[in-house]
Structure formats: structure tokens, C-alpha cells
XYZ file of C-alpha atoms in Angstrom:
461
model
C -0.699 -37.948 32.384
C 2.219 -40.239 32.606
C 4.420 -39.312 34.958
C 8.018 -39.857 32.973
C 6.389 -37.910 29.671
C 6.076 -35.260 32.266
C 9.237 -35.263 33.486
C 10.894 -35.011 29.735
C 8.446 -31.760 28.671
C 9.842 -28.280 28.403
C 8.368 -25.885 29.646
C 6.308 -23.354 27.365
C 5.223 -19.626 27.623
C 2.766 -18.723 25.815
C 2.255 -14.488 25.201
C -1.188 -13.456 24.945
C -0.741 -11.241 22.761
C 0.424 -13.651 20.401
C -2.918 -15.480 20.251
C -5.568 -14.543 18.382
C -7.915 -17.841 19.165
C -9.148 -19.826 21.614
C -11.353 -23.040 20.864
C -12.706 -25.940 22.637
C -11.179 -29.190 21.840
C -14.033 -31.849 21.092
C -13.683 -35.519 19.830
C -16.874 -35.755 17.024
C -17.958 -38.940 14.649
C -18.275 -37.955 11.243
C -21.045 -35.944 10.192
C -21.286 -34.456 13.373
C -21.508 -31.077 13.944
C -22.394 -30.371 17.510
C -21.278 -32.068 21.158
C -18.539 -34.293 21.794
C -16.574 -35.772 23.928
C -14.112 -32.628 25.617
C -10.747 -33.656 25.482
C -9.633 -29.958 26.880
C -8.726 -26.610 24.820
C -6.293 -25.252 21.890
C -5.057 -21.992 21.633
C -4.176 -20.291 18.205
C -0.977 -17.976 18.241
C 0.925 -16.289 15.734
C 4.286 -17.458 14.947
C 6.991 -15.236 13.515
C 9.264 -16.994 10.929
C 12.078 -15.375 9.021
C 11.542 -13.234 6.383
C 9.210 -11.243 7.638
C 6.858 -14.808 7.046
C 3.917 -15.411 9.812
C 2.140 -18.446 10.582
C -0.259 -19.962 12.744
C 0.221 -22.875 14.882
C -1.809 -24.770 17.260
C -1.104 -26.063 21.092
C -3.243 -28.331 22.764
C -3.558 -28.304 26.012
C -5.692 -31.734 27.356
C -8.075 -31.211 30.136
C -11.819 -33.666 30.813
C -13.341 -31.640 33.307
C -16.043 -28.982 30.944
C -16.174 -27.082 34.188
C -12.571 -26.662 34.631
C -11.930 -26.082 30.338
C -15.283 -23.370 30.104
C -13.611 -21.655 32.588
C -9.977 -20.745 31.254
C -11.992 -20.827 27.766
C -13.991 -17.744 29.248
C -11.056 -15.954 30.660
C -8.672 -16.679 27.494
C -11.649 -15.066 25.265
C -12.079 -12.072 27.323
C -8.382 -11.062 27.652
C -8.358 -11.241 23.596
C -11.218 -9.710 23.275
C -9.337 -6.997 25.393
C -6.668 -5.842 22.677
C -7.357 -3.056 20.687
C -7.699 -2.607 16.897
C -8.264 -6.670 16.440
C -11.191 -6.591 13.870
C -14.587 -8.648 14.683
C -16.320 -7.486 11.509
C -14.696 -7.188 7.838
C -15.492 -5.508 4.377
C -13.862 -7.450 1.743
C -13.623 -7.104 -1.733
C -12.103 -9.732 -3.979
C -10.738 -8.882 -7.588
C -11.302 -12.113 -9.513
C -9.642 -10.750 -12.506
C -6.208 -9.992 -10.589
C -2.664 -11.230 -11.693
C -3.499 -15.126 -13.073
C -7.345 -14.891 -11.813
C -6.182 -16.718 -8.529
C -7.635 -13.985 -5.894
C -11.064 -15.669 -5.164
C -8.462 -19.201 -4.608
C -6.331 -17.621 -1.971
C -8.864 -15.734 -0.057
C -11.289 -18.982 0.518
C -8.433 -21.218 1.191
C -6.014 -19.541 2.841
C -7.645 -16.453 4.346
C -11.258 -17.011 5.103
C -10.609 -20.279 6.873
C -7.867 -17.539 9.333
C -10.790 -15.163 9.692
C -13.318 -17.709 10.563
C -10.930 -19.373 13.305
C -10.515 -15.458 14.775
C -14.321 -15.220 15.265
C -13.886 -12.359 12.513
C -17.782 -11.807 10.815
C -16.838 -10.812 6.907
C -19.292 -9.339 3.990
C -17.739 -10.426 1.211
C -17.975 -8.564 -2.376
C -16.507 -9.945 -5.692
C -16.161 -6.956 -7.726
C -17.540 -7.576 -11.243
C -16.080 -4.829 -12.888
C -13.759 -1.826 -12.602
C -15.182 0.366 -10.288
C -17.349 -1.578 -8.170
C -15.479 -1.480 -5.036
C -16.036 2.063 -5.216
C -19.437 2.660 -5.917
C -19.742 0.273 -3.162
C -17.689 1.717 -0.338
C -19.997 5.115 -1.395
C -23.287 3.280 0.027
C -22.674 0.537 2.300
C -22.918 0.826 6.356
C -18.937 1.318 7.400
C -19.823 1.705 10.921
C -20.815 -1.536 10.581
C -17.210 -3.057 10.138
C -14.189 -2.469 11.926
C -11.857 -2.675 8.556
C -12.171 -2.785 5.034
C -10.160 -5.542 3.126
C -8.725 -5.383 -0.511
C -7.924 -8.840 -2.391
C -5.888 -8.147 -5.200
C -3.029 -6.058 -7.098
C -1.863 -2.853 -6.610
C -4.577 -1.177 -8.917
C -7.335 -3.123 -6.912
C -7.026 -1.580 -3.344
C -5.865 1.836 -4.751
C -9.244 1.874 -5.970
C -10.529 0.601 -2.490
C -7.929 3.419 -0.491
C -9.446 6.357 -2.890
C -13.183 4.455 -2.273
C -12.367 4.981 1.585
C -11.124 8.400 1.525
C -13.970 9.758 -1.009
C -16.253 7.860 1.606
C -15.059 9.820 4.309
C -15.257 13.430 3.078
C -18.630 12.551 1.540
C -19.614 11.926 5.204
C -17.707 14.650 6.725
C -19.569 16.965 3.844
C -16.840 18.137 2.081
C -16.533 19.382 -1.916
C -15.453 16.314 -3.153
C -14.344 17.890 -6.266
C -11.483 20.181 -4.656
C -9.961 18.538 -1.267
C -7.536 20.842 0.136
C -7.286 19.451 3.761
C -9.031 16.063 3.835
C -9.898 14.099 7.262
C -8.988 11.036 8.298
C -10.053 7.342 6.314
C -12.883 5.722 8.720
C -11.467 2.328 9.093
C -8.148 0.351 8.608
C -7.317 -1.146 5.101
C -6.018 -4.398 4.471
C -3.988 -5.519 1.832
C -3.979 -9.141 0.773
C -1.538 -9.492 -2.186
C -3.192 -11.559 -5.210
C -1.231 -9.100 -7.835
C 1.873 -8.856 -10.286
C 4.045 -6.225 -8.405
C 1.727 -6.181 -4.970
C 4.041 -2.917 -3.969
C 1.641 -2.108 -1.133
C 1.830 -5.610 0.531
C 5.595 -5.639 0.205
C 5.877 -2.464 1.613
C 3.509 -3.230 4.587
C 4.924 -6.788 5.387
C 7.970 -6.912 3.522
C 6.787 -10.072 2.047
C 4.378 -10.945 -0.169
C 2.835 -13.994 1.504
C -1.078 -13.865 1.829
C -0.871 -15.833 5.223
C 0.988 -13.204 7.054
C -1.150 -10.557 5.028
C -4.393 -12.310 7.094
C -2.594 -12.489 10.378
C -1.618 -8.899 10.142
C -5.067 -7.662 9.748
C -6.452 -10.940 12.382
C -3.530 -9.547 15.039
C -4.647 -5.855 14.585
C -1.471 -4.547 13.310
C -1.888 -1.057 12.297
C 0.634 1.614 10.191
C -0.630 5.066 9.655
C 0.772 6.175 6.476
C 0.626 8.950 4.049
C -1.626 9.674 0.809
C -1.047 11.996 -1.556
C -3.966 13.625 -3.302
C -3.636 13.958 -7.303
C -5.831 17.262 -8.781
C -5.840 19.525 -11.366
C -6.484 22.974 -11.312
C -10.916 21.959 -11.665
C -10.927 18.720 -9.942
C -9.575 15.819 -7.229
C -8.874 13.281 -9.582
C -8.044 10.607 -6.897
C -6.108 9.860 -3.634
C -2.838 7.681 -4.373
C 0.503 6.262 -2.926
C 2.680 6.964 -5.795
C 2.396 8.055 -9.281
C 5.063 7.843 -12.737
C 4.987 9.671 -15.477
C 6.848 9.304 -18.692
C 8.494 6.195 -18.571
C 6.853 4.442 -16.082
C 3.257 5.523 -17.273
C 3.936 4.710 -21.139
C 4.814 1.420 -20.128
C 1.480 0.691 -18.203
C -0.431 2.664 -21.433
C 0.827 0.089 -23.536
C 0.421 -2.815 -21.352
C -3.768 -1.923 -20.924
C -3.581 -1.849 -24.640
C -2.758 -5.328 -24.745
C -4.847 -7.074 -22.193
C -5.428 -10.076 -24.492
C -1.958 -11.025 -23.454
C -1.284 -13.308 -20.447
C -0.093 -10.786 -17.364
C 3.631 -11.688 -17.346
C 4.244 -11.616 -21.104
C 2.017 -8.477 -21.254
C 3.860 -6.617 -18.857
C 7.909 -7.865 -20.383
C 6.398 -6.595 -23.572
C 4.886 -3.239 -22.636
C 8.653 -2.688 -20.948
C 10.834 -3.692 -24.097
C 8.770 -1.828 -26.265
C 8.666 1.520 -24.192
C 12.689 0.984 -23.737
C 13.478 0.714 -27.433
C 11.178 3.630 -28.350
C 12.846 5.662 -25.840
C 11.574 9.419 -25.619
C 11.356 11.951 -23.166
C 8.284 14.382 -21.746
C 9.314 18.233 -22.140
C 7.395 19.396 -19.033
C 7.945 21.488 -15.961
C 8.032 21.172 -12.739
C 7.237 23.119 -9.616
C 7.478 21.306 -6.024
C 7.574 22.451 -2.507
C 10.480 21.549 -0.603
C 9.875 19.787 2.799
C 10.310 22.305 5.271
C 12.212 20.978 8.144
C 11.440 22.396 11.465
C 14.613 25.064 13.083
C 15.738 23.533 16.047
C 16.794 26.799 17.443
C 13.544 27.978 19.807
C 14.474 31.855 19.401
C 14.104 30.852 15.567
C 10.895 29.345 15.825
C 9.634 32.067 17.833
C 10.452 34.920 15.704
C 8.854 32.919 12.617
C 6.010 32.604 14.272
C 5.436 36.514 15.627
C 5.922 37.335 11.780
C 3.531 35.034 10.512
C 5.916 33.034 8.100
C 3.485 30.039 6.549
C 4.505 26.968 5.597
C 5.002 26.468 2.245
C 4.577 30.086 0.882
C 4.915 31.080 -2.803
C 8.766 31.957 -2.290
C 9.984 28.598 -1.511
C 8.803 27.175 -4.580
C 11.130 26.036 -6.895
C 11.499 25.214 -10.715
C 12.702 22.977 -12.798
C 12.319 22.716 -16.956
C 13.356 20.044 -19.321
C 13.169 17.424 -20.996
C 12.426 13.864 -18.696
C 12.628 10.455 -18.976
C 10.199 9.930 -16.180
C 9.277 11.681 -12.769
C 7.974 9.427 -9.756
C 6.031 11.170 -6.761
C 6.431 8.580 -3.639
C 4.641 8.986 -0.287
C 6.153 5.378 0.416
C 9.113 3.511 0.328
C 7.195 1.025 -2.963
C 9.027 -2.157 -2.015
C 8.624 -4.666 -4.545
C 10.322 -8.003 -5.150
C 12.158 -6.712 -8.468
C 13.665 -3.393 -6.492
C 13.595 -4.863 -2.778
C 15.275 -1.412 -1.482
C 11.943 0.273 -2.951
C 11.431 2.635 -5.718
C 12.158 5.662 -3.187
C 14.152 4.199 -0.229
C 14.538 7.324 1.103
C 11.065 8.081 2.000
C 9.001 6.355 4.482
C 5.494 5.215 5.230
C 4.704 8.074 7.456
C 6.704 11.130 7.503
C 4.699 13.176 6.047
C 7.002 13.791 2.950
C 6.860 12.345 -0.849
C 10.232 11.548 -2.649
C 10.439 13.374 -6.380
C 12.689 11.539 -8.253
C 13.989 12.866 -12.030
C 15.538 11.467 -14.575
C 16.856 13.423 -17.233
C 16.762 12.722 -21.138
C 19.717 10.572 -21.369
C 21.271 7.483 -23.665
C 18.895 4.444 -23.689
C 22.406 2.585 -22.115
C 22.896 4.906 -19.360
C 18.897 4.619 -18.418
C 19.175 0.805 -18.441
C 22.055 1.273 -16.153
C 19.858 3.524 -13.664
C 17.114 0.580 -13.771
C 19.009 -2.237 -13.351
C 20.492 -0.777 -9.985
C 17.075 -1.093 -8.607
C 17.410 -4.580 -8.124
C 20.808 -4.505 -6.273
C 21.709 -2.877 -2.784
C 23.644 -0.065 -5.166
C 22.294 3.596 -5.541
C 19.876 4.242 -8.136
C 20.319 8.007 -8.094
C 23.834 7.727 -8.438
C 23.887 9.363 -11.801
C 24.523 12.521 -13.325
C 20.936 12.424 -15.184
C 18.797 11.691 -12.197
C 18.053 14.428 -9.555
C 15.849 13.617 -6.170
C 14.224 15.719 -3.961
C 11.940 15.578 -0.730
C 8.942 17.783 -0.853
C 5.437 18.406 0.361
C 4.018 19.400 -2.800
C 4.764 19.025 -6.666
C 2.989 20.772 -9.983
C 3.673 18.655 -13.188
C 2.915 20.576 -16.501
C 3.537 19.045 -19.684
C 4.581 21.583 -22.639
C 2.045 21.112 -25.318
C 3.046 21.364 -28.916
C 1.371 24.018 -31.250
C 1.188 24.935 -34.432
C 2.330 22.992 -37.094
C 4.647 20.906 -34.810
C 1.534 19.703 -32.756
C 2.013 16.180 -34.670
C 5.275 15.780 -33.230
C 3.787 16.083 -29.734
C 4.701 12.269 -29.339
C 4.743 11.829 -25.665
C 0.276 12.292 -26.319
C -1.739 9.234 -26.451
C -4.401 8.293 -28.982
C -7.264 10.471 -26.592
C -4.925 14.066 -26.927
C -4.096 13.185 -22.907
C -0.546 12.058 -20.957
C -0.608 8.808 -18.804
C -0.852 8.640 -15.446
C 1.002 5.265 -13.403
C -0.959 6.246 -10.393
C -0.996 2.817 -7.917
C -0.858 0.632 -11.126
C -3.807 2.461 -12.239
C -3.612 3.969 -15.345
C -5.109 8.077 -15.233
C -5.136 9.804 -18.660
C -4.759 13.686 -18.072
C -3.702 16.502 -20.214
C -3.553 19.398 -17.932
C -1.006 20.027 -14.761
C -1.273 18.002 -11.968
C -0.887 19.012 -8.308
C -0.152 16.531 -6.499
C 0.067 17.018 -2.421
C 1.214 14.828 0.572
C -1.690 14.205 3.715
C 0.260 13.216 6.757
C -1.127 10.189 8.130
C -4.706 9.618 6.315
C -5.049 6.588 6.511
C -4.654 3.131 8.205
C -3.150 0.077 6.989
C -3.087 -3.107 8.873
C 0.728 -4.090 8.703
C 3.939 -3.184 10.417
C 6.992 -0.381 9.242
C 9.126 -2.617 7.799
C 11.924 0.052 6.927
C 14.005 -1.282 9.554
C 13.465 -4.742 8.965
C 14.999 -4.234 5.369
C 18.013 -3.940 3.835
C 18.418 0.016 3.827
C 21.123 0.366 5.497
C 22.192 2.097 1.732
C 21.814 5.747 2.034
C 21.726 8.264 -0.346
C 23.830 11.434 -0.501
C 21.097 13.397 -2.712
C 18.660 13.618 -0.075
């Protein structure tokens, strides 16, 4: 070109493993689909803003010759098609009913057009009813993609995770009724937040931003993390993140009840009303510490010439009373309204789930407790709320009988207790054993504990 716009350029590197496309640049008429005049090639990279935010941007580079442009166009597309884990083939579910029915909006305009530009074939499924996604994941071809992808809330690609893992014991020809060691989820999941809370997407990219969501998954970004399987004594009931009960189930009971309400309003109003009735579960508990490993060899070597098991029936400990609410966290649950996470002190994937108690206690001092989930204060800094890491917890309400049996308040209208398992409201009676699966699964996304503010630790751990 000319020679003084030369002189003023910068000069530019470009990584390649920022880019994730490569096109041929083309001067068309309107209408025209095909041909053109080649005016020389544009690459496609990633760009990381702050806050966690990722875009895309485009850089021309202007070349006439086709010989000379087909050739780095070859060579750019076969180092990218080098990098591992980038998908070329998608499963994706849309929830059209999500948050204010605006998931089918941001997939077609702002994630499709990201997949499409990334050569990335999708099957697209727009679930029609609760459920769908996982009757589907039970009979479609997964070899056939290289990821699954979930747009929606929280509730919405739990019920995709669980689809996956049921999917992949089914095929490994396991009981899927009792799952004491399951294997390993087929595929990556990716999480596109189109949600109220989107805790899964916050806690994957820190952000919940549907562009860097795509880019994640387009880049091949991948986070093992932890499940937890939820079962009682006859049955799996279903794999999860997280799970409340008490407080933070009653609240989601009573929010389902009124679905005729707009999202937001339904959601302040199923909190206010839980707070002012205000009433604790009498229940015990029974949870597994984590064991951490003796760094002393001698130690370990003497454990292991007697046998000692991990998690034996000795270790087990007890607690009885009267709670508030009890949260079971295999992740950190970042969310926009307690940006530390629900349990800051546990991470994606290390294999342990935070229990975290809170006592009966004045409606006051639980308000206090709540609000410090929305500063960079501790939330367990209370006399009435105990937290512990474990591998394993047993939840068993205390059921009323006789002619107290009415009183038995903390019972729905079906005779059962609620379940907050993902957002996902789970309506069981009996105890619950809930376990922790080291790594089970794959999440396009990055571990954003260290990109967040937790430098706040926590004494109780």
C-alpha cells in the first residue's frame, strides 16, 4: 500500500490460540451469495476485556493474489483445527420459557451467528416442556457431537447435567436406580445464561454475559468439576451442584406455586413471605468429614497395611436440631446478589462439598446472616451458623406423630419436604444421601476462584 500509511502502523501479534476463525475476504453485489472479487483474508480472535467479559473482533489483512490468500487460508485452518477440545459439532437445547422468555432471542442473535463463524455444525432442540431435554439426551446419537449445550437458567441445564450423567451410566450399563460410583459424563456441557440467578454461568465465567458464555465453549475452554449425587435409601433421585433445604427450598416451593406472577416479582414475593413466616426443620444430620491425606509417609503406610478405608462408619458424625436451612455445595455458586458465592470456601473441583447450618435463630439475626452475602464480609460469622467440609451428608427430617402430626409445619400440601436442588424444586419425605463425585463432569469455562474477590477467608473451615 502507501508507503507513509506503512510507515505510521504498529506492529501486531496475533496468538493463534486466540483465534478461533479464519475466512476469506470477498467484495459481493447484493444478493449475491457466491464469488467475488478477493480483497485478501480476516482472522477472528478472542479478545479478553475486563470483568471477566470476552469478545470477538475482526483484523483484516488485504491481499489480491487467490493463490497467495488460499494458501495462508489453508495453513491458518489447519493449525486451528489442531487445538484440542474446540467443538465442530453441538447439542443444544434452548428453554423458551426461561427468566423473561428471552432464551430463543439471545441464542439466534448473539450465539448462533458465533457458532456459525467457528465452522461449529449445531442440532438445535427447543424444549417444549419440562423434561424434554432429558428424555432427549436418553436417545439421541452423542457420539455424534463433541458437546452438549444448555440455554437457559439454572433449573434448565441441571436438568441437561443429570440428562448427561443418566446418559452415561445407561451406556456404561449401570443400575440407574442406585449409583454408588458413577463414570465419567460423555461430553462437555455448556452453559449459556438466559436465567434469573444463572449461578452456574457465574461460577464458570464469573460473568454472566452470553457472548463470553459462546466463546468459552467456541475456544474449547474446559473445567472438570464435581457433582454430587442426591438418593434415598430406594433410589438416585438426580445428579446436582448444590441443594437447600429449609429456607432456601420453602422459598422456591412457594415461588412454583405462583408461576402466574412475572419472574422478578414472583421470586421478591416467595422471599418476603418465607422470611416473615420464619420456621425451622427439626431434622438430623449425619456427614462425612473430608478426609485429608497425612503427609507423614510412615503414616500413610501403616494405614494402608491395616486396611483403614476411607470414610468408615467411625468418622461419621452427628448433629440434631432444629435448622433454619442446610446448603450442600460442590461449587463455589457465584451469583450476582452474593458475588463471593454461596460457599466460598469450596471450589469447582476438589472433590469436597461445603455443609453449611444455620441454626433456629431471631428472624433479625438471620437477615443479618443474608445480607452479608452480598458484601466481601463473612457470612458464617455467627454464633447460629456452623460449616463444615465433607464427602458425604445424610439429611433426615423428624416426622411428627400422633396427635401433633398437624403441627408438622415444615410438610408441604403432598406430606413431602422441598428440595432447592439447582433451582429445581425435588419434593421428598424420606432421608437424603447426598455424595460428592470428584470430577464427573465437564464444563466449558475457566476456574474463576482466583479471578474473584476471595481473598476473604473463613476461620470455620
Amino acid at each position: 500500500g502507501d508507503s507513509s500509511v506503512a510507515l505510521q502502523a504498529q506492529e501486531e501479534i496475533i496468538e493463534m490460540k486466540d483465534v478461533f476463525s479464519v475466512k476469506l475476504k470477498r467484495r459481493r453485489f447484493a444478493g449475491q451469495q457466491k464469488g467475488g472479487t478477493l480483497l485478501g483474508i480476516t482472522i477472528f480472535k478472542c479478545l479478553n476485556k475486563e470483568e471477566n467479559k470476552l469478545t470477538d473482533c475482526a483484523i483484516h489483512l488485504n491481499n489480491l493474489s487467490e493463490d497467495h490468500c488460499q494458501l495462508w487460508f489453508r495453513h491458518l485452518k489447519e493449525i486451528l483445527n489442531g487445538f484440542q477440545n474446540r467443538p465442530k459439532s453441538l447439542k443444544v437445547f434452548v428453554n423458551p420459557s426461561s427468566h423473561k422468555r428471552e432464551a430463543t432471542n439471545i441464542y439466534y442473535e448473539k450465539v448462533a451467528p458465533l457458532f456459525k463463524l467457528a465452522d461449529i455444525k449445531t442440532d438445535v432442540t427447543v424444549t417444549e416442556y419440562e423434561g424434554h431435554a432429558l428424555s432427549v439426551l436418553k436417545e439421541c446419537e452423542l457420539q455424534a457431537f463433541d458437546g452438549v449445550v444448555c440455554v437457559g437458567g439454572d433449573g434448565s441445564v441441571s436438568e441437561v447435567a443429570h440428562g448427561l450423567l443418566l446418559r452415561a451410566q445407561i451406556d456404561a450399563g449401570k443400575d440407574t436406580e442406585y449409583v454408588s460410583k458413577p463414570v465419567r459424563a460423555p461430553v462437555p456441557l455448556g452453559v449459556i445464561p438466559a436465567g434469573t440467578t444463572n449461578i452456574l454461568a457465574h461460577t464458570l465465567y464469573g460473568i454472566k454475559h452470553a457472548v463470553t458464555a459462546a466463546l468459552h465453549i467456541v475456544m474449547g475452554h474446559i473445567q472438570a468439576v464435581d457433582v454430587c449425587t442426591f438418593s434415598t435409601p430406594r433410589r438416585l433421585l438426580r445428579f446436582g451442584f448444590s441443594a437447600m433445604f429449609g429456607f432456601g427450598a420453602r422459598t422456591l416451593a412457594l415461588a412454583e406455586r405462583h408461576r402466574w406472577m412475572p419472574s422478578s416479582q414472583r421470586k421478591d414475593f416467595a422471599f418476603i413471605k418465607t422470611l416473615a413466616d420464619l420456621r425451622p426443620e427439626e431434622c438430623e444430620l449425619s456427614f462425612l468429614p473430608l478426609q485429608i491425606p497425612q503427609e507423614d509417609t510412615d503414616e500413610k503406610d501403616r494405614k494402608k497395611k491395616e486396611g483403614t478405608k476411607k470414610g468408615s462408619k467411625d468418622q461419621w458424625q452427628k448433629i440434631q436440631g432444629h435448622f433454619l436451612n442446610v446448603s450442600i455445595m460442590a461449587i463455589p455458586c457465584l451469583c450476582s446478589m452474593a458475588p463471593r458465592g454461596l460457599a466460598p470456601n469450596t471450589r469447582l473441583n476438589n472433590g469436597s462439598m461445603a455443609l453449611i447450618v444455620v441454626q433456629n435463630t431471631s428472624r433479625t439475626e438471620f437477615i443479618k446472616h443474608l445480607k452479608r452475602y452480598t458484601t466481601a464480609k463473612n457470612q458464617f460469622n455467627f454464633p447460629f451458623v456452623e460449616t463444615y467440609t465433607v464427602q458425604e451428608v445424610k439429611v433426615q427430617p423428624r416426622l411428627k406423630s400422633g396427635p401433633d402430626a398437624k403441627e408438622n409445619v415444615c410438610l408441604n400440601a403432598e406430606g413431602n419436604y422441598p428440595w432447592n436442588i439447582d433451582g429445581d424444586l425435588m419434593k421428598e419425605a424420606s432421608e437424603v444421601h447426598v455424595r460428592v463425585h470428584p470430577q464427573l463432569i465437564d464444563l466449558y469455562g475457566v476456574n474463576t476462584d482466583d479471578l474473584e474477590s476471595s481473598q476473604v477467608t473463613c476461620s470455620c473451615i
